[in-house]
PDB file of C-alpha atoms (C1' of nucleotides) in Angstrom:
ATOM      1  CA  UNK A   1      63.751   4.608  70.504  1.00 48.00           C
ATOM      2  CA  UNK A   2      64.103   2.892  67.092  1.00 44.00           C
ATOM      3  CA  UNK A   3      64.459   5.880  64.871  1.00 49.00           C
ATOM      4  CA  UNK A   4      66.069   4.826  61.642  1.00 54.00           C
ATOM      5  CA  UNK A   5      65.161   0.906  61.563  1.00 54.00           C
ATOM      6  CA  UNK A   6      61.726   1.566  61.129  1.00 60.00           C
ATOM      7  CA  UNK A   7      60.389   4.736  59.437  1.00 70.00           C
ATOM      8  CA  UNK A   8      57.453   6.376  60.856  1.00 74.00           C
ATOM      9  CA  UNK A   9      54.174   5.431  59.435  1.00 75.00           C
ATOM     10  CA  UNK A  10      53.408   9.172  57.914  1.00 81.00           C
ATOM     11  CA  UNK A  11      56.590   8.696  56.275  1.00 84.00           C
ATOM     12  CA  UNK A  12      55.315   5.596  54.897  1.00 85.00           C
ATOM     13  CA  UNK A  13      51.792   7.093  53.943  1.00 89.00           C
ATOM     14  CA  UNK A  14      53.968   9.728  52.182  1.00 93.00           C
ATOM     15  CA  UNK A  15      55.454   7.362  49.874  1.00 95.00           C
ATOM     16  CA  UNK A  16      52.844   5.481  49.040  1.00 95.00           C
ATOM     17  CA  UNK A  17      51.191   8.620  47.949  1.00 95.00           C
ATOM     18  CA  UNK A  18      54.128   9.167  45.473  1.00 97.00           C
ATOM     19  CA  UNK A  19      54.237   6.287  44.009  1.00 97.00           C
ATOM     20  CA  UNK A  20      50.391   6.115  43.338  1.00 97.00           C
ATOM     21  CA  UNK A  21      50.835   9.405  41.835  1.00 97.00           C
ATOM     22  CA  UNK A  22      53.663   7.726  39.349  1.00 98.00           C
ATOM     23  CA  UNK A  23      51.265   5.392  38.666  1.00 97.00           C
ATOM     24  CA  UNK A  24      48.568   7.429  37.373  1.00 97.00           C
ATOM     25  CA  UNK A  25      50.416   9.600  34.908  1.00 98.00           C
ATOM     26  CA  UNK A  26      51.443   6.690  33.547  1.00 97.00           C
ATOM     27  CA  UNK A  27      48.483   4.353  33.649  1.00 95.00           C
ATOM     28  CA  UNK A  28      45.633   3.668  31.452  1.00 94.00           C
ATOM     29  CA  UNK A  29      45.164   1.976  28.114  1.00 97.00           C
ATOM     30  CA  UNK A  30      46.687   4.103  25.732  1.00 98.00           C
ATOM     31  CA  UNK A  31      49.241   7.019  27.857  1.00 98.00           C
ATOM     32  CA  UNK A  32      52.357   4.648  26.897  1.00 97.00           C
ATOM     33  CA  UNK A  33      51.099   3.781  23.436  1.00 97.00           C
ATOM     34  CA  UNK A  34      50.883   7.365  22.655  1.00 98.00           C
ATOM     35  CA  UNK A  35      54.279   8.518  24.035  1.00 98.00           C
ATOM     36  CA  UNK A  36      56.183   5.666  21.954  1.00 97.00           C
ATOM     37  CA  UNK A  37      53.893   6.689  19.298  1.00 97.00           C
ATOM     38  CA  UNK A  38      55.152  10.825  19.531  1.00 98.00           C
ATOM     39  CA  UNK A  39      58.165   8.932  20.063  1.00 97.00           C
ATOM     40  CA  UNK A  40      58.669   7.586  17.025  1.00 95.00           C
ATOM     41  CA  UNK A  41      57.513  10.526  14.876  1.00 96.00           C
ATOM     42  CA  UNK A  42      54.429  10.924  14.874  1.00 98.00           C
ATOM     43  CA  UNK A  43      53.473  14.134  16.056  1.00 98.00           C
ATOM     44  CA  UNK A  44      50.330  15.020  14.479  1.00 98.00           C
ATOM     45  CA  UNK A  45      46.962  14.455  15.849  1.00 98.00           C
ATOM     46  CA  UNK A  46      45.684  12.511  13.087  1.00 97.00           C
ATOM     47  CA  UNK A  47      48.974  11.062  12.514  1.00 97.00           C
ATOM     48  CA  UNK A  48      49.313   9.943  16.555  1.00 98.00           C
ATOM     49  CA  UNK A  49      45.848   8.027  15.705  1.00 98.00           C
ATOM     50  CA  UNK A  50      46.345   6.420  12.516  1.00 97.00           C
ATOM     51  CA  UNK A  51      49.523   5.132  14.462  1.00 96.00           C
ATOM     52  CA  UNK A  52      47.883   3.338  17.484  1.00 97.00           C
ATOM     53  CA  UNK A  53      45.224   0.795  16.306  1.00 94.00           C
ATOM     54  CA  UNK A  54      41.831   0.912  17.711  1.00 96.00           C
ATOM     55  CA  UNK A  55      41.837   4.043  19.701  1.00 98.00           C
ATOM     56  CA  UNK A  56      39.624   6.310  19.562  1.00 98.00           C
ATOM     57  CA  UNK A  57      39.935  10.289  19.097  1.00 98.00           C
ATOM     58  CA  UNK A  58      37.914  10.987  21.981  1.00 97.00           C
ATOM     59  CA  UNK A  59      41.014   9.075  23.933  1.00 98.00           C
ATOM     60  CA  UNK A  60      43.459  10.269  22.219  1.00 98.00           C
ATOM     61  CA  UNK A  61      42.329  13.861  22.792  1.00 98.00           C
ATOM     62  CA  UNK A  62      41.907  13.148  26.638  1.00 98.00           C
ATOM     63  CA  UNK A  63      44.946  11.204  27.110  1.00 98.00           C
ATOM     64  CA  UNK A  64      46.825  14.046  25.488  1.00 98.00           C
ATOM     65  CA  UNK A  65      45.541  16.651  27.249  1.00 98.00           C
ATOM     66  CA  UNK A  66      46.328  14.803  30.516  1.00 98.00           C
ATOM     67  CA  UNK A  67      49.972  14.251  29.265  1.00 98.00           C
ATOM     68  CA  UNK A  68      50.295  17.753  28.633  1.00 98.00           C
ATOM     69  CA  UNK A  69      49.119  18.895  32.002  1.00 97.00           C
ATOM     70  CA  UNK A  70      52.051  16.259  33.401  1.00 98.00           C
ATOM     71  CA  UNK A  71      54.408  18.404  30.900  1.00 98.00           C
ATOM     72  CA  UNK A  72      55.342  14.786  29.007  1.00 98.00           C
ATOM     73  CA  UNK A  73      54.404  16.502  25.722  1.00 98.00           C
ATOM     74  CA  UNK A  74      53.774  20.367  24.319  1.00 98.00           C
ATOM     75  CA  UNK A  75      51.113  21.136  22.092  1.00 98.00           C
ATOM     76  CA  UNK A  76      52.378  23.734  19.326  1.00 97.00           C
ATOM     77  CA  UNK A  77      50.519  25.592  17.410  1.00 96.00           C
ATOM     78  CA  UNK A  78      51.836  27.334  13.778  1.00 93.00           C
ATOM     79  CA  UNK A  79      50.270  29.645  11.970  1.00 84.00           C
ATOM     80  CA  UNK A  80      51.051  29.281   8.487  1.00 80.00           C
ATOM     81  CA  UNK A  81      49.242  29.102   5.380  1.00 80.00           C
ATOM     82  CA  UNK A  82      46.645  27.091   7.629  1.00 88.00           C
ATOM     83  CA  UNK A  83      47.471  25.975  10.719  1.00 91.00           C
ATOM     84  CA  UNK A  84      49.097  23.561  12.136  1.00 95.00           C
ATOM     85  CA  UNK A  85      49.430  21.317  15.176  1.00 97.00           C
ATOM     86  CA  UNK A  86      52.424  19.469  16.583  1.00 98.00           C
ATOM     87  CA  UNK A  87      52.812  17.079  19.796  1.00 98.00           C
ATOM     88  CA  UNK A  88      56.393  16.766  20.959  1.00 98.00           C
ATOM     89  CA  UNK A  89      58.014  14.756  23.992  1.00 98.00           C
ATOM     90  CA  UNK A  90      59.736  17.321  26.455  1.00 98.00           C
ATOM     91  CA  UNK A  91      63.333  16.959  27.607  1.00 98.00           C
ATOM     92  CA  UNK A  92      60.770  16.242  31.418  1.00 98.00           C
ATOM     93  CA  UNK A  93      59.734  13.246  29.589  1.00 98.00           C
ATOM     94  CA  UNK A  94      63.004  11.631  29.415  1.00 98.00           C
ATOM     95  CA  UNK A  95      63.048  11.290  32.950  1.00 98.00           C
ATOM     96  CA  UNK A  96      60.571   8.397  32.928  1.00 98.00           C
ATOM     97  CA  UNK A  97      63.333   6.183  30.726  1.00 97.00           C
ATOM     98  CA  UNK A  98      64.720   4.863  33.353  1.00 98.00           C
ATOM     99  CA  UNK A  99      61.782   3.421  35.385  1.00 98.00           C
ATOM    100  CA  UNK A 100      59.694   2.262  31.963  1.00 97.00           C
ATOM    101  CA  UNK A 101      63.201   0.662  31.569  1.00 97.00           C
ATOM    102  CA  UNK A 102      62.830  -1.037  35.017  1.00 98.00           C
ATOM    103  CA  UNK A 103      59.018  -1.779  34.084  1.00 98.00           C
ATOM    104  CA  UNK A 104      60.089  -3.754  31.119  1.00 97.00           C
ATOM    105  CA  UNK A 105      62.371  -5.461  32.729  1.00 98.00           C
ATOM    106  CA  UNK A 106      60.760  -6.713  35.695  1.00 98.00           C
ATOM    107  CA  UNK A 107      57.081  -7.748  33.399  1.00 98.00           C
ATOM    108  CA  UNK A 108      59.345  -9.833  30.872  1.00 97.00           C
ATOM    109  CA  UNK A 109      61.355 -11.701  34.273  1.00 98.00           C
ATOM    110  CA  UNK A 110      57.428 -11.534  35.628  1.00 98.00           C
ATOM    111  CA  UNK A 111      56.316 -13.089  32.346  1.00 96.00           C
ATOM    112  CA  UNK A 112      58.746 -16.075  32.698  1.00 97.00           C
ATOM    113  CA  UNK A 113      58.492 -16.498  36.406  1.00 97.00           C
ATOM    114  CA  UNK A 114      54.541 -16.713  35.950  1.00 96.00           C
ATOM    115  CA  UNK A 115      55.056 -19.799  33.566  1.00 92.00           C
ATOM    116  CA  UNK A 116      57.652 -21.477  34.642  1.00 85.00           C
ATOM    117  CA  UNK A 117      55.978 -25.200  35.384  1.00 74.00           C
ATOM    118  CA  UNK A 118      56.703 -26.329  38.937  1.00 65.00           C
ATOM    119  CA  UNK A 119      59.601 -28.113  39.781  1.00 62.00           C
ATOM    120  CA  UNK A 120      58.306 -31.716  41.713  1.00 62.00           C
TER     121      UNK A 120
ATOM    122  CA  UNK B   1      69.558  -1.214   6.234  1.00 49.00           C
ATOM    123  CA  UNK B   2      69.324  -0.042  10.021  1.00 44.00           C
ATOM    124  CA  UNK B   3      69.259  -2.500  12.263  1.00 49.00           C
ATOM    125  CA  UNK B   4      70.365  -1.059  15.370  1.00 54.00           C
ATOM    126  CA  UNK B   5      69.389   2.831  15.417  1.00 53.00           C
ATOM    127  CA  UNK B   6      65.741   1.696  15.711  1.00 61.00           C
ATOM    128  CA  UNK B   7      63.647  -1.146  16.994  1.00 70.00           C
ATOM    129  CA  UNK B   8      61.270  -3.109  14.848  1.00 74.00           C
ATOM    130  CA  UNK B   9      57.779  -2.581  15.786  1.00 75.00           C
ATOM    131  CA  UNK B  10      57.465  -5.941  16.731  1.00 81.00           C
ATOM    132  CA  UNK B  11      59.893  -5.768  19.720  1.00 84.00           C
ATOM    133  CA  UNK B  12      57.982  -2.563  20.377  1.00 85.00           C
ATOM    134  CA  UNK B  13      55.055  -3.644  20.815  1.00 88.00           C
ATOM    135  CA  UNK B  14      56.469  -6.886  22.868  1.00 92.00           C
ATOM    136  CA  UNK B  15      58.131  -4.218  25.160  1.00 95.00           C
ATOM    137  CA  UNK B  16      54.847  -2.245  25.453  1.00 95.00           C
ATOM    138  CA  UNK B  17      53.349  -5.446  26.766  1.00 95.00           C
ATOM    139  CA  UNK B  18      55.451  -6.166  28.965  1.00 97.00           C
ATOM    140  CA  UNK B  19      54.989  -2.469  30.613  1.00 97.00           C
ATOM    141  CA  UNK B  20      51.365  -3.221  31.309  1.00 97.00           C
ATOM    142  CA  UNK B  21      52.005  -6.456  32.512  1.00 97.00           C
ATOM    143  CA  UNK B  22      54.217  -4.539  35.111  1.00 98.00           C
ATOM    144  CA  UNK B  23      51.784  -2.261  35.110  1.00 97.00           C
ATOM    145  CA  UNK B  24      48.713  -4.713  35.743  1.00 96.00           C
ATOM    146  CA  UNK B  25      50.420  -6.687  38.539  1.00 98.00           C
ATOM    147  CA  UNK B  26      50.563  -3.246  40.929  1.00 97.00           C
ATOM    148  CA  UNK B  27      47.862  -1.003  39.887  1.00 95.00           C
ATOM    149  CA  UNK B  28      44.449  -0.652  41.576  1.00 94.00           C
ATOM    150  CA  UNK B  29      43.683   1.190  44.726  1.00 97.00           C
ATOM    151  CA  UNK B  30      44.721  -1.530  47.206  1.00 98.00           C
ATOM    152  CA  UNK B  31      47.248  -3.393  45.803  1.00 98.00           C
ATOM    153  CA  UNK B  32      50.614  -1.319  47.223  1.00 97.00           C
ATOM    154  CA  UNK B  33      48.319  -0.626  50.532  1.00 97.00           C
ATOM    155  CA  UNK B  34      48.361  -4.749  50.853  1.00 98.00           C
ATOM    156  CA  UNK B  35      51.799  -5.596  50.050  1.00 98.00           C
ATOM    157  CA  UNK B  36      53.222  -2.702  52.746  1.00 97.00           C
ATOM    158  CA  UNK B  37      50.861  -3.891  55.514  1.00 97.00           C
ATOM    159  CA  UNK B  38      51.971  -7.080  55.084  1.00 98.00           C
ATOM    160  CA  UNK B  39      55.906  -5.891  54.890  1.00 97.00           C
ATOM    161  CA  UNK B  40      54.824  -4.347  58.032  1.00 95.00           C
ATOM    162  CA  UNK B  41      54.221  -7.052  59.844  1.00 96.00           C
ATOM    163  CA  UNK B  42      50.545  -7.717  59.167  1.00 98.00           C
ATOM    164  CA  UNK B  43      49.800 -11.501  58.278  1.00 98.00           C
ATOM    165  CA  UNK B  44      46.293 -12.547  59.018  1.00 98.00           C
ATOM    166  CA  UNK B  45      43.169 -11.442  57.275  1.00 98.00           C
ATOM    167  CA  UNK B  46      41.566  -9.377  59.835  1.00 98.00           C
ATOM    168  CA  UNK B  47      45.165  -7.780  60.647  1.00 98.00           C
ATOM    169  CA  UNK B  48      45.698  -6.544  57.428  1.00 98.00           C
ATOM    170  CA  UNK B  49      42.145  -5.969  57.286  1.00 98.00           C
ATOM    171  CA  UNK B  50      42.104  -3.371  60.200  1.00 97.00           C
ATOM    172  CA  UNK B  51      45.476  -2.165  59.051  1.00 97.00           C
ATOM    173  CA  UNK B  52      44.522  -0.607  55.696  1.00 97.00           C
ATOM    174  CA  UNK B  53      41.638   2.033  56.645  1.00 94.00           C
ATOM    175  CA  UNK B  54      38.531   2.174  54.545  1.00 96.00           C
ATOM    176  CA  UNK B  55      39.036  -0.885  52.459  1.00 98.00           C
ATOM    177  CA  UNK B  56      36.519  -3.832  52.284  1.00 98.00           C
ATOM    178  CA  UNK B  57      37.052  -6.959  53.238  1.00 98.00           C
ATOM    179  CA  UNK B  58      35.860  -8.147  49.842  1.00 98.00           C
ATOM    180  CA  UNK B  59      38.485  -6.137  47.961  1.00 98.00           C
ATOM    181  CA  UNK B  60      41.573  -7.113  49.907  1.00 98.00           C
ATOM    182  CA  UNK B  61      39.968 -10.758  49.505  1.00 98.00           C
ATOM    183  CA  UNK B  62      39.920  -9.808  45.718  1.00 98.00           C
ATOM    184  CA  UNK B  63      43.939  -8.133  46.073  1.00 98.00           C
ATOM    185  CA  UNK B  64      45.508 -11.160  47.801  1.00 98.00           C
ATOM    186  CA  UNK B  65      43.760 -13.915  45.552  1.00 98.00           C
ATOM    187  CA  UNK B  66      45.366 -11.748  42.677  1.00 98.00           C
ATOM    188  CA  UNK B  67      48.636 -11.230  44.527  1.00 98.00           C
ATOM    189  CA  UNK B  68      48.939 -14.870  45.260  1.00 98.00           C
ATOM    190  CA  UNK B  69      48.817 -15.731  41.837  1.00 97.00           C
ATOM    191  CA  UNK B  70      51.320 -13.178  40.906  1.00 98.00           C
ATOM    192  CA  UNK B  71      53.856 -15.028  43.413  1.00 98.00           C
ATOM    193  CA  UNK B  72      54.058 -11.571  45.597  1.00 98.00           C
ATOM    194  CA  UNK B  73      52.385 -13.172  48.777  1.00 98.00           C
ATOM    195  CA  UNK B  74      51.859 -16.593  50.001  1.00 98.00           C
ATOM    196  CA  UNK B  75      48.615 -18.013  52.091  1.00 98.00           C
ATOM    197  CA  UNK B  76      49.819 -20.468  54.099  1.00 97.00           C
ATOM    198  CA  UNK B  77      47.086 -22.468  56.060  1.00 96.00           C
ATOM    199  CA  UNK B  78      48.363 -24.614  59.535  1.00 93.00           C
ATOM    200  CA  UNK B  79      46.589 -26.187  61.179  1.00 85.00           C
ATOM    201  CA  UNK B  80      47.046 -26.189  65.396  1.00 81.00           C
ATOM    202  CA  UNK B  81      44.274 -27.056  68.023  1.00 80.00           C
ATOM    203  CA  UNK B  82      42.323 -24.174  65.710  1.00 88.00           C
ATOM    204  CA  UNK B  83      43.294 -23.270  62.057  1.00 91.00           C
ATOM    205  CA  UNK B  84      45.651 -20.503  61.496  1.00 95.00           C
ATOM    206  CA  UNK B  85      46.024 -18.794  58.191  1.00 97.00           C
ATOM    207  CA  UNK B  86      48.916 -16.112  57.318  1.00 98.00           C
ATOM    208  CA  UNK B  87      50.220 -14.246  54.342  1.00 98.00           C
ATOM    209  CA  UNK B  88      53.636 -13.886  54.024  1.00 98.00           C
ATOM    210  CA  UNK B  89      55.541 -11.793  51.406  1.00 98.00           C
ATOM    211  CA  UNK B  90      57.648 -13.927  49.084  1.00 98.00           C
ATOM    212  CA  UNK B  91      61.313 -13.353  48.521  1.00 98.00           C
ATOM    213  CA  UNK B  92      60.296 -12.711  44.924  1.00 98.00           C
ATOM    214  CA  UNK B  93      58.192  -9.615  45.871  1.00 98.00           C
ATOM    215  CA  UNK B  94      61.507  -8.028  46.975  1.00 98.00           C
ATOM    216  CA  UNK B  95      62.472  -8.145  43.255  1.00 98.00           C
ATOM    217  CA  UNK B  96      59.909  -4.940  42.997  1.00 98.00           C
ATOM    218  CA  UNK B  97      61.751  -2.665  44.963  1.00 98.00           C
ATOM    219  CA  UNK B  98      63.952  -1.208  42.657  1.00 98.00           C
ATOM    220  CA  UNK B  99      60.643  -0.187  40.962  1.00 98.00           C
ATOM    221  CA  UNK B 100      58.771   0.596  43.546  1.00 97.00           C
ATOM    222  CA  UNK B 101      61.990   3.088  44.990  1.00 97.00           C
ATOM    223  CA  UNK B 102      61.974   4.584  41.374  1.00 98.00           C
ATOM    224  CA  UNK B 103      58.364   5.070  41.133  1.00 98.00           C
ATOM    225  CA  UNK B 104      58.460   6.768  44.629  1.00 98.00           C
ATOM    226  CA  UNK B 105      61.229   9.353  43.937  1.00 98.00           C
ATOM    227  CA  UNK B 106      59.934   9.902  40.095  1.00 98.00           C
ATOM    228  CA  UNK B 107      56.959  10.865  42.138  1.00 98.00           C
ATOM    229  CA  UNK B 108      57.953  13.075  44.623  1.00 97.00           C
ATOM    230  CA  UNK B 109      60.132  15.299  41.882  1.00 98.00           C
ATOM    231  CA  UNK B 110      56.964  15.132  40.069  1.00 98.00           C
ATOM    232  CA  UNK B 111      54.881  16.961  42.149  1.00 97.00           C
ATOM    233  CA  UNK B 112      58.162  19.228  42.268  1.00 97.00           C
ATOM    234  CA  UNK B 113      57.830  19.949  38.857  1.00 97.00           C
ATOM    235  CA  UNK B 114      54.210  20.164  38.621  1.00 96.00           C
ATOM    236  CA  UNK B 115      53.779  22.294  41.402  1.00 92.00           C
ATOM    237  CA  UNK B 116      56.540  24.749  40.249  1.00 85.00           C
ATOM    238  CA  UNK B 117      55.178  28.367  39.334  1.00 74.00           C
ATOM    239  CA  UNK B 118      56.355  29.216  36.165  1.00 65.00           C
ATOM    240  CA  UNK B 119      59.034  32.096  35.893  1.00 62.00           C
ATOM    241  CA  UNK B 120      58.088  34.949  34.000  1.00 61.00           C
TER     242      UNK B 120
ATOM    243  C1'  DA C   1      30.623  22.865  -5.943  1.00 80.85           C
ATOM    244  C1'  DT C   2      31.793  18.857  -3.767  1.00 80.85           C
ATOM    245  C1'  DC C   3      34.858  15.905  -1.425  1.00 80.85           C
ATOM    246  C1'  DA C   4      38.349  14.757   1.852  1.00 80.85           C
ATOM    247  C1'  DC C   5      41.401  16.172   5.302  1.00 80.85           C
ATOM    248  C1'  DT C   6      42.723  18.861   9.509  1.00 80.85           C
ATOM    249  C1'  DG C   7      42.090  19.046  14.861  1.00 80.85           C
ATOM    250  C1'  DA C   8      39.226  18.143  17.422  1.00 80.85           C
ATOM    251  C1'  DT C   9      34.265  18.037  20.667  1.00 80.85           C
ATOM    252  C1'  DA C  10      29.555  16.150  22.170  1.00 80.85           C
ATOM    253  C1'  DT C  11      26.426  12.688  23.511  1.00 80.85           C
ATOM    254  C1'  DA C  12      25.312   8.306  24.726  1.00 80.85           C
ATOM    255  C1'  DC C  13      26.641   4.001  25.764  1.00 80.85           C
ATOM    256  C1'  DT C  14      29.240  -0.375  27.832  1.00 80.85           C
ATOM    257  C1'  DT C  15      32.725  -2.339  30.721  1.00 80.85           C
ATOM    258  C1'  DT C  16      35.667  -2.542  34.555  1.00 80.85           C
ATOM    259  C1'  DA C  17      36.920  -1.130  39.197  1.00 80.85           C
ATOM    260  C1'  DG C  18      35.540  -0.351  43.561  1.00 80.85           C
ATOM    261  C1'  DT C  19      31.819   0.148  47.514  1.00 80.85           C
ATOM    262  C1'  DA C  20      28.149  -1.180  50.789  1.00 80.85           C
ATOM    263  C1'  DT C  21      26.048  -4.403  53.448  1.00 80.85           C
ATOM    264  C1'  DA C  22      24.575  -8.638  54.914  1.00 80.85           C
ATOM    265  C1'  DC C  23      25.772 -13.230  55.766  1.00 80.85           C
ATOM    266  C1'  DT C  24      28.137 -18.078  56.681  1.00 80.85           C
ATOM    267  C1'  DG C  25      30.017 -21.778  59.702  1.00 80.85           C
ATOM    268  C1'  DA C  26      33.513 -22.883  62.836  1.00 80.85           C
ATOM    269  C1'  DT C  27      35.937 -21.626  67.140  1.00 80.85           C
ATOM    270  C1'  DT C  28      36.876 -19.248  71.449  1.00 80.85           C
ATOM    271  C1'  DG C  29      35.704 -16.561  75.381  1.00 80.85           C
ATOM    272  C1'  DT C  30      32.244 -14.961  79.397  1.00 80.85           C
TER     273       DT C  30
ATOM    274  C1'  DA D   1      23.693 -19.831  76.381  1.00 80.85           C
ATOM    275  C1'  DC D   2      25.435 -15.805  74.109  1.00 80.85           C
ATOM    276  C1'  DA D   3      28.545 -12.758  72.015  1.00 80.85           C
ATOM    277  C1'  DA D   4      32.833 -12.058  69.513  1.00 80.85           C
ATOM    278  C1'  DT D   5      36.414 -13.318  66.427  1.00 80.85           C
ATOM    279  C1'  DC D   6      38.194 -15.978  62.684  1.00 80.85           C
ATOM    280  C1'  DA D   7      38.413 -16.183  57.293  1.00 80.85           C
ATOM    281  C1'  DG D   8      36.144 -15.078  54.223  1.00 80.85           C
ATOM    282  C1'  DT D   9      31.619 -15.115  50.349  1.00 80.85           C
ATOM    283  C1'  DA D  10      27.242 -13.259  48.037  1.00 80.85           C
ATOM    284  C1'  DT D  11      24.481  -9.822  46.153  1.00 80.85           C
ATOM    285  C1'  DA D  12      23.612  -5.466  44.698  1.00 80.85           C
ATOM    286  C1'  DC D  13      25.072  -1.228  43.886  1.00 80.85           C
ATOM    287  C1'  DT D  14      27.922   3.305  42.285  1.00 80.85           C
ATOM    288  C1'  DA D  15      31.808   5.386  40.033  1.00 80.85           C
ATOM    289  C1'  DA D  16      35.469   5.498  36.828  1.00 80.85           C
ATOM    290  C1'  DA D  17      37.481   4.149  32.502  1.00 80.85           C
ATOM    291  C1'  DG D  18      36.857   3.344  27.921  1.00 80.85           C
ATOM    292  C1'  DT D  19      33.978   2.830  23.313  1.00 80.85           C
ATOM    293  C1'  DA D  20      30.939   4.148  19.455  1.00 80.85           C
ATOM    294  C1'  DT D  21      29.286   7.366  16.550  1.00 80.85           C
ATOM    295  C1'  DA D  22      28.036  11.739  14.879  1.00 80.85           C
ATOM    296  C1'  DT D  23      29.308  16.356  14.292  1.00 80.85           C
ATOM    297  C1'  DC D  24      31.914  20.930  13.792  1.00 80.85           C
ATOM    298  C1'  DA D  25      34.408  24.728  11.200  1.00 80.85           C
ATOM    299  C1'  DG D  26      38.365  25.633   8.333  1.00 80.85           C
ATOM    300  C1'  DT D  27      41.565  24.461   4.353  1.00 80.85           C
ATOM    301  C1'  DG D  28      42.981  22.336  -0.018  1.00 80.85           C
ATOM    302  C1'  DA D  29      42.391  19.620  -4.006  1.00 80.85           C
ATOM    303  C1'  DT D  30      39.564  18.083  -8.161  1.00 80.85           C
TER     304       DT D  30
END
DNA sequence: ATCACTGATATACTTTAGTATACTGATTGT
DNA sequence: ACAATCAGTATACTAAAGTATATCAGTGAT
């Protein structure tokens, strides 16, 4: 009864579902931008969008908020003399290395492969 | 002068573009939906058509014309007592699955993690 | 006192992605 | 003759993503 050539189309569904998921935590204009920019040390708000050319706060504030929700980054609040505000990457975030790894890969090979004049 | 400890933004922002390149080639509602009806055995326009519920034929028109110029698929038109034309998935599209099996089980652990109830 | 900086939010707008629906011309079937 | 299927295209629309710009209250410096 073909059981394991061929998985079953809810399995299939299933997937899809996950990696469509993936794709939305990490998709948009300015999600990446803003890890890589946390990333490299910025982790102020104003900081973050001095950092990234052209967007805007509105974005930034959105985008973080979503990246929070998918526990990428934690928002910290100090009290101090005034207060104080810190984005930071979570150990969770890690987890995406290997796959942006993969993505960068694959769109540089794309990149080339997309070019590359036809052979008569 | 630290070379190797940390990237110059240059190749930064060259590996940042070639994320959303990835990125570009399989986001949009219809794209993955395409590529796995195809895989699955679906090869003319109306096949894949009925095969994908809900979508219109003027998107997956949209979805193969960009998938064809990405290399992914190939239209091939023959021409018999009537004309016959079938999309095929091109050995190169098989270069995705590494990606496309990360992005699925980055995915499901995601929903894992985002679903977990926090312990007190 | 005034100015700039902090971390944002609000409102209104444009642009891009996706939907809905009708239609074409050629072929095959009844 | 008539309907159905093939492979799409055309036009008009809605919804989602992103932009532009102004504003807020609190702190610190001049």
């Amino acid at each position: 009864m073909m059981k394991d050539k061929k998985q079953s189309d809810e399995e299939c569904l299933q997937d899809m579902r996950h990696i469509q998921d993936t794709l939305y935590v990490i998709s948009g204009k300015w999600k990446l931008p803003i890890i890589m920019s946390i990333n490299n040390g910025n982790n102020r708000f104003r900081e973050i969008a001095r950092s990234i050319p052209k967007i805007t706060l509105r974005m930034l504030s959105k985008e973080l908020k979503e990246l929070e929700m998918n526990k990428l980054i934690v928002r910290t609040v100090s009290d101090g003399s005034s207060i104080l505000i810190t984005y930071e990457l979570t150990a969770y975030s890690k987890t995406l290395a290997p796959l942006i790894e993969e993505m960068k890969n694959w769109g540089k090979n794309h990149k080339a492969v997309i070019t590359e004049r036809a052979a008569v």
